[in-house]
mmCIF file of C-alpha atoms in Angstrom:
data_model
loop_
_atom_site.group_PDB
_atom_site.id
_atom_site.type_symbol
_atom_site.label_atom_id
_atom_site.label_comp_id
_atom_site.label_asym_id
_atom_site.label_seq_id
_atom_site.Cartn_x
_atom_site.Cartn_y
_atom_site.Cartn_z
ATOM 1 C CA GLU S 1 2.172 -13.846 25.735
ATOM 2 C CA VAL S 2 2.357 -13.719 21.930
ATOM 3 C CA ALA S 3 4.708 -16.262 20.379
ATOM 4 C CA LEU S 4 5.585 -16.845 16.741
ATOM 5 C CA VAL S 5 7.932 -19.725 15.968
ATOM 6 C CA GLU S 6 9.206 -20.295 12.473
ATOM 7 C CA SER S 7 10.566 -23.577 11.172
ATOM 8 C CA GLY S 8 11.500 -25.235 7.903
ATOM 9 C CA GLY S 9 14.562 -23.255 6.863
ATOM 10 C CA GLY S 10 17.729 -24.740 5.506
ATOM 11 C CA LEU S 11 20.048 -25.064 2.541
ATOM 12 C CA VAL S 12 18.509 -25.554 -0.891
ATOM 13 C CA GLN S 13 19.926 -25.487 -4.415
ATOM 14 C CA PRO S 14 18.868 -22.857 -6.913
ATOM 15 C CA GLY S 15 15.558 -23.932 -8.512
ATOM 16 C CA GLY S 16 14.616 -25.931 -5.468
ATOM 17 C CA SER S 17 11.647 -25.637 -3.101
ATOM 18 C CA LEU S 18 11.159 -25.141 0.575
ATOM 19 C CA ARG S 19 8.173 -24.740 2.865
ATOM 20 C CA LEU S 20 8.346 -22.516 5.925
ATOM 21 C CA SER S 21 5.928 -22.708 8.780
ATOM 22 C CA CYS S 22 5.044 -20.399 11.636
ATOM 23 C CA ALA S 23 3.308 -21.624 14.782
ATOM 24 C CA ALA S 24 1.358 -18.880 16.551
ATOM 25 C CA SER S 25 0.096 -18.676 20.115
ATOM 26 C CA GLY S 26 -0.970 -16.152 22.701
ATOM 27 C CA PHE S 27 -3.476 -14.298 20.552
ATOM 28 C CA THR S 28 -6.571 -14.939 18.419
ATOM 29 C CA PHE S 29 -4.800 -16.080 15.274
ATOM 30 C CA SER S 30 -7.947 -16.037 13.077
ATOM 31 C CA SER S 31 -8.452 -12.350 13.911
ATOM 32 C CA SER S 32 -5.062 -11.217 12.609
ATOM 33 C CA TRP S 33 -3.643 -10.558 9.226
ATOM 34 C CA MET S 34 -0.271 -12.282 8.980
ATOM 35 C CA SER S 35 2.904 -11.406 7.126
ATOM 36 C CA TRP S 36 6.266 -12.779 6.009
ATOM 37 C CA VAL S 37 9.196 -10.389 5.992
ATOM 38 C CA ARG S 38 12.762 -11.285 5.014
ATOM 39 C CA GLN S 39 16.211 -9.921 5.664
ATOM 40 C CA ALA S 40 19.166 -10.802 3.423
ATOM 41 C CA PRO S 41 22.497 -11.131 5.233
ATOM 42 C CA GLY S 42 23.663 -7.704 6.355
ATOM 43 C CA LYS S 43 20.736 -6.000 4.592
ATOM 44 C CA GLY S 44 17.464 -4.289 5.561
ATOM 45 C CA LEU S 45 13.931 -5.563 5.870
ATOM 46 C CA GLU S 46 11.915 -6.580 2.846
ATOM 47 C CA TRP S 47 8.188 -7.342 2.943
ATOM 48 C CA VAL S 48 7.421 -10.639 1.205
ATOM 49 C CA ALA S 49 3.699 -11.469 1.538
ATOM 50 C CA ASN S 50 0.515 -10.891 3.527
ATOM 51 C CA ILE S 51 -2.598 -12.966 4.020
ATOM 52 C CA LYS S 52 -6.018 -11.857 5.161
ATOM 53 C CA ARG S 53 -7.605 -13.145 8.357
ATOM 54 C CA SER S 54 -9.787 -15.688 6.567
ATOM 55 C CA GLY S 55 -7.036 -16.631 4.175
ATOM 56 C CA SER S 56 -9.208 -15.540 1.250
ATOM 57 C CA ASP S 57 -6.747 -12.958 -0.092
ATOM 58 C CA GLN S 58 -2.971 -12.936 -0.431
ATOM 59 C CA TYR S 59 -0.582 -10.231 -1.492
ATOM 60 C CA TYR S 60 2.984 -10.558 -2.672
ATOM 61 C CA ALA S 61 6.102 -8.564 -3.385
ATOM 62 C CA ASP S 62 6.914 -8.483 -7.102
ATOM 63 C CA SER S 63 10.181 -10.215 -6.355
ATOM 64 C CA VAL S 64 8.398 -13.428 -5.252
ATOM 65 C CA LYS S 65 5.099 -13.272 -7.099
ATOM 66 C CA GLY S 66 4.380 -16.509 -8.972
ATOM 67 C CA ARG S 67 7.047 -18.410 -6.999
ATOM 68 C CA PHE S 68 5.937 -18.105 -3.352
ATOM 69 C CA THR S 69 2.533 -18.930 -1.877
ATOM 70 C CA ILE S 70 1.383 -17.788 1.550
ATOM 71 C CA SER S 71 -1.335 -19.788 3.291
ATOM 72 C CA ARG S 72 -2.782 -20.299 6.758
ATOM 73 C CA ASP S 73 -4.689 -22.841 8.814
ATOM 74 C CA ASN S 74 -6.776 -21.065 11.429
ATOM 75 C CA THR S 75 -7.725 -24.387 13.035
ATOM 76 C CA LYS S 76 -4.060 -25.040 13.774
ATOM 77 C CA ASN S 77 -2.943 -21.435 14.350
ATOM 78 C CA SER S 78 -0.394 -21.921 11.637
ATOM 79 C CA LEU S 79 1.037 -19.782 8.796
ATOM 80 C CA SER S 80 3.007 -21.191 5.884
ATOM 81 C CA LEU S 81 5.119 -19.947 3.001
ATOM 82 C CA GLN S 82 5.669 -22.334 0.103
ATOM 83 C CA MET S 83 8.711 -21.238 -1.844
ATOM 84 C CA THR S 84 9.485 -22.684 -5.287
ATOM 85 C CA ASP S 85 12.020 -21.856 -8.016
ATOM 86 C CA LEU S 86 14.328 -20.492 -5.367
ATOM 87 C CA ARG S 87 17.085 -18.117 -6.390
ATOM 88 C CA VAL S 88 20.378 -17.167 -4.787
ATOM 89 C CA GLU S 89 18.873 -13.737 -4.050
ATOM 90 C CA ASP S 90 16.154 -15.372 -1.919
ATOM 91 C CA THR S 91 18.815 -16.178 0.691
ATOM 92 C CA ALA S 92 17.659 -14.451 3.874
ATOM 93 C CA VAL S 93 16.292 -14.823 7.335
ATOM 94 C CA TYR S 94 12.494 -15.110 6.995
ATOM 95 C CA TYR S 95 10.337 -13.703 9.733
ATOM 96 C CA CYS S 96 6.735 -14.395 10.482
ATOM 97 C CA ALA S 97 5.025 -11.213 11.730
ATOM 98 C CA ARG S 98 1.593 -10.514 13.145
ATOM 99 C CA GLY S 99 -0.692 -8.072 11.420
ATOM 100 C CA LEU S 100 -0.116 -5.636 8.601
ATOM 101 C CA GLY S 101 1.877 -3.461 10.957
ATOM 102 C CA GLY S 102 4.180 -6.071 12.361
ATOM 103 C CA SER S 103 3.145 -5.797 16.002
ATOM 104 C CA ASP S 104 4.943 -9.069 16.857
ATOM 105 C CA TRP S 105 7.742 -10.993 15.178
ATOM 106 C CA GLY S 106 9.197 -14.445 15.425
ATOM 107 C CA ARG S 107 12.914 -15.123 15.782
ATOM 108 C CA GLY S 108 13.224 -15.963 12.101
ATOM 109 C CA VAL S 109 14.519 -18.880 10.112
ATOM 110 C CA LEU S 110 17.489 -18.868 7.753
ATOM 111 C CA VAL S 111 17.003 -19.932 4.130
ATOM 112 C CA THR S 112 20.165 -20.361 2.104
ATOM 113 C CA VAL S 113 19.994 -20.849 -1.634
ATOM 114 C CA SER S 114 23.290 -22.034 -2.972
ATOM 115 C CA SER S 115 24.800 -24.682 -5.179
ATOM 116 C CA GLU O 1 5.541 1.945 -4.907
ATOM 117 C CA VAL O 2 6.078 4.273 -1.925
ATOM 118 C CA VAL O 3 9.781 4.805 -1.355
ATOM 119 C CA MET O 4 10.837 5.384 2.236
ATOM 120 C CA THR O 5 14.091 7.307 2.753
ATOM 121 C CA GLN O 6 15.800 7.489 6.126
ATOM 122 C CA SER O 7 18.520 9.825 7.324
ATOM 123 C CA PRO O 8 21.078 9.616 8.578
ATOM 124 C CA LEU O 9 21.998 6.028 7.781
ATOM 125 C CA SER O 10 24.548 5.979 10.629
ATOM 126 C CA LEU O 11 24.053 7.912 13.837
ATOM 127 C CA PRO O 12 26.823 8.090 16.455
ATOM 128 C CA VAL O 13 25.410 9.183 19.785
ATOM 129 C CA THR O 14 26.549 9.834 23.320
ATOM 130 C CA LEU O 15 24.863 8.124 26.269
ATOM 131 C CA GLY O 16 22.318 10.368 27.883
ATOM 132 C CA GLN O 17 22.053 12.642 24.836
ATOM 133 C CA PRO O 18 19.090 12.882 22.498
ATOM 134 C CA ALA O 19 18.918 11.299 19.062
ATOM 135 C CA SER O 20 16.718 11.846 16.075
ATOM 136 C CA ILE O 21 16.051 9.862 12.870
ATOM 137 C CA SER O 22 14.215 11.158 9.867
ATOM 138 C CA CYS O 23 12.034 9.197 7.486
ATOM 139 C CA THR O 24 10.587 10.689 4.307
ATOM 140 C CA SER O 25 8.046 9.007 2.063
ATOM 141 C CA SER O 26 7.747 9.549 -1.686
ATOM 142 C CA GLN O 27 4.038 10.288 -1.254
ATOM 143 C CA GLY O 28 1.740 11.255 1.516
ATOM 144 C CA LEU O 29 0.823 8.535 3.976
ATOM 145 C CA VAL O 30 -2.625 9.562 5.064
ATOM 146 C CA HIS O 31 -4.951 6.651 4.374
ATOM 147 C CA SER O 32 -8.528 7.149 3.115
ATOM 148 C CA ASP O 33 -9.701 6.126 6.598
ATOM 149 C CA GLY O 34 -7.881 9.170 8.006
ATOM 150 C CA ASN O 35 -5.099 7.241 9.713
ATOM 151 C CA THR O 36 -1.404 7.456 8.847
ATOM 152 C CA TYR O 37 0.197 3.992 8.800
ATOM 153 C CA LEU O 38 3.782 4.831 9.582
ATOM 154 C CA ASN O 39 5.574 2.513 11.983
ATOM 155 C CA TRP O 40 9.013 2.432 13.593
ATOM 156 C CA PHE O 41 10.989 -0.697 14.403
ATOM 157 C CA GLN O 42 14.136 -1.349 16.426
ATOM 158 C CA GLN O 43 16.424 -4.250 15.668
ATOM 159 C CA ARG O 44 19.052 -4.865 18.274
ATOM 160 C CA PRO O 45 22.175 -6.832 17.226
ATOM 161 C CA GLY O 46 21.342 -10.469 16.698
ATOM 162 C CA GLN O 47 17.645 -10.002 17.429
ATOM 163 C CA SER O 48 14.369 -9.856 15.519
ATOM 164 C CA PRO O 49 12.777 -6.481 14.768
ATOM 165 C CA ARG O 50 10.578 -5.070 17.437
ATOM 166 C CA ARG O 51 7.885 -2.487 16.763
ATOM 167 C CA LEU O 52 8.278 0.685 18.841
ATOM 168 C CA LEU O 53 5.652 3.026 17.387
ATOM 169 C CA TYR O 54 2.655 2.663 15.118
ATOM 170 C CA GLN O 55 0.472 5.239 13.381
ATOM 171 C CA VAL O 56 3.292 7.753 13.705
ATOM 172 C CA SER O 57 3.258 8.276 17.425
ATOM 173 C CA LYS O 58 1.467 5.479 19.341
ATOM 174 C CA ARG O 59 3.899 3.584 21.521
ATOM 175 C CA ASP O 60 3.697 -0.165 21.718
ATOM 176 C CA SER O 61 3.403 -1.769 25.156
ATOM 177 C CA GLU O 62 6.581 -1.792 27.249
ATOM 178 C CA VAL O 63 8.295 0.681 24.987
ATOM 179 C CA PRO O 64 10.048 3.306 27.148
ATOM 180 C CA ASP O 65 8.596 6.774 26.960
ATOM 181 C CA ARG O 66 11.986 8.165 25.890
ATOM 182 C CA PHE O 67 10.926 6.998 22.376
ATOM 183 C CA SER O 68 8.540 9.302 20.575
ATOM 184 C CA GLY O 69 7.330 9.737 17.050
ATOM 185 C CA SER O 70 6.054 12.739 15.151
ATOM 186 C CA GLY O 71 5.320 13.965 11.696
ATOM 187 C CA SER O 72 2.690 14.129 9.059
ATOM 188 C CA GLY O 73 2.270 13.957 5.275
ATOM 189 C CA THR O 74 5.629 12.753 3.990
ATOM 190 C CA ASP O 75 7.990 13.706 6.842
ATOM 191 C CA PHE O 76 8.338 11.721 10.034
ATOM 192 C CA THR O 77 10.756 11.618 12.940
ATOM 193 C CA LEU O 78 11.722 9.139 15.622
ATOM 194 C CA LYS O 79 13.253 10.781 18.693
ATOM 195 C CA ILE O 80 15.032 9.245 21.653
ATOM 196 C CA SER O 81 15.121 11.793 24.479
ATOM 197 C CA ARG O 82 18.126 10.270 26.279
ATOM 198 C CA VAL O 83 20.035 7.438 24.652
ATOM 199 C CA GLU O 84 20.808 4.388 26.713
ATOM 200 C CA ALA O 85 23.221 1.557 25.920
ATOM 201 C CA GLU O 86 20.381 -0.816 25.147
ATOM 202 C CA ASP O 87 19.171 1.424 22.337
ATOM 203 C CA VAL O 88 22.073 0.387 20.109
ATOM 204 C CA GLY O 89 20.844 -1.211 16.875
ATOM 205 C CA VAL O 90 19.193 -0.474 13.576
ATOM 206 C CA TYR O 91 15.958 1.501 13.306
ATOM 207 C CA TYR O 92 13.561 1.163 10.377
ATOM 208 C CA CYS O 93 10.472 3.102 9.374
ATOM 209 C CA MET O 94 7.726 1.301 7.435
ATOM 210 C CA GLN O 95 4.624 2.458 5.641
ATOM 211 C CA GLY O 96 1.441 0.397 5.485
ATOM 212 C CA THR O 97 -0.808 3.046 3.968
ATOM 213 C CA ASP O 98 -0.427 2.392 0.245
ATOM 214 C CA TRP O 99 0.287 -1.224 -0.414
ATOM 215 C CA PRO O 100 1.176 -3.636 -1.864
ATOM 216 C CA PRO O 101 3.981 -3.397 -1.467
ATOM 217 C CA ILE O 102 4.518 -2.578 2.173
ATOM 218 C CA THR O 103 7.840 -0.704 2.199
ATOM 219 C CA PHE O 104 10.631 -0.092 4.679
ATOM 220 C CA GLY O 105 13.290 2.529 4.927
ATOM 221 C CA GLN O 106 16.902 1.459 4.500
ATOM 222 C CA GLY O 107 17.567 1.485 8.206
ATOM 223 C CA THR O 108 19.566 3.775 10.478
ATOM 224 C CA ARG O 109 22.377 2.319 12.534
ATOM 225 C CA LEU O 110 22.554 3.904 15.973
ATOM 226 C CA GLU O 111 25.872 3.424 17.703
ATOM 227 C CA ILE O 112 27.413 4.739 20.906
#
């Protein structure tokens, strides 16, 4: 059974940094694109970033480009999102999702940016 | 950027009755490989999103056959043949044809 478990969320001040992780199991991680999608409180879904199977290419939403970095470790079946220069508007539940089409999702982790 | 527009944004339904949600894209979603990367997601209250349909009409595993998808070009529809109580939640369409960015519709809240 596919499982995606996010961790690393929490409260951070504006301008601060946070690193999210996603532990994957139940599928061949190295064969799947991976994505981060976020959802601000009471709002809809917003795509954040994707990473290719090998990790060689990454793609970002304009809203996070230059501040967030997506990466993966195929030896550990792990996906990460390094977030820097965080803003109040980055407050959201962050989901790890499998593939470009979001075939499977984790339960999400809450990131709160507030002073 | 491809803009995805859903309607209605709120959909009151009666148990056992059909329901339909529309999703319109600002440009055609046929990829150069011939596929149309239009997906539908369900998000029940307090839960993560769950994909129901991919490439317009292909049902994911364990998705009840009362859910169906149709459409082409820029106009797509999610239909529920007979609404059940467990179908309450928010439904999103998403395009993965022309990206970045991957874009979602605003969501349609289905309520009994």
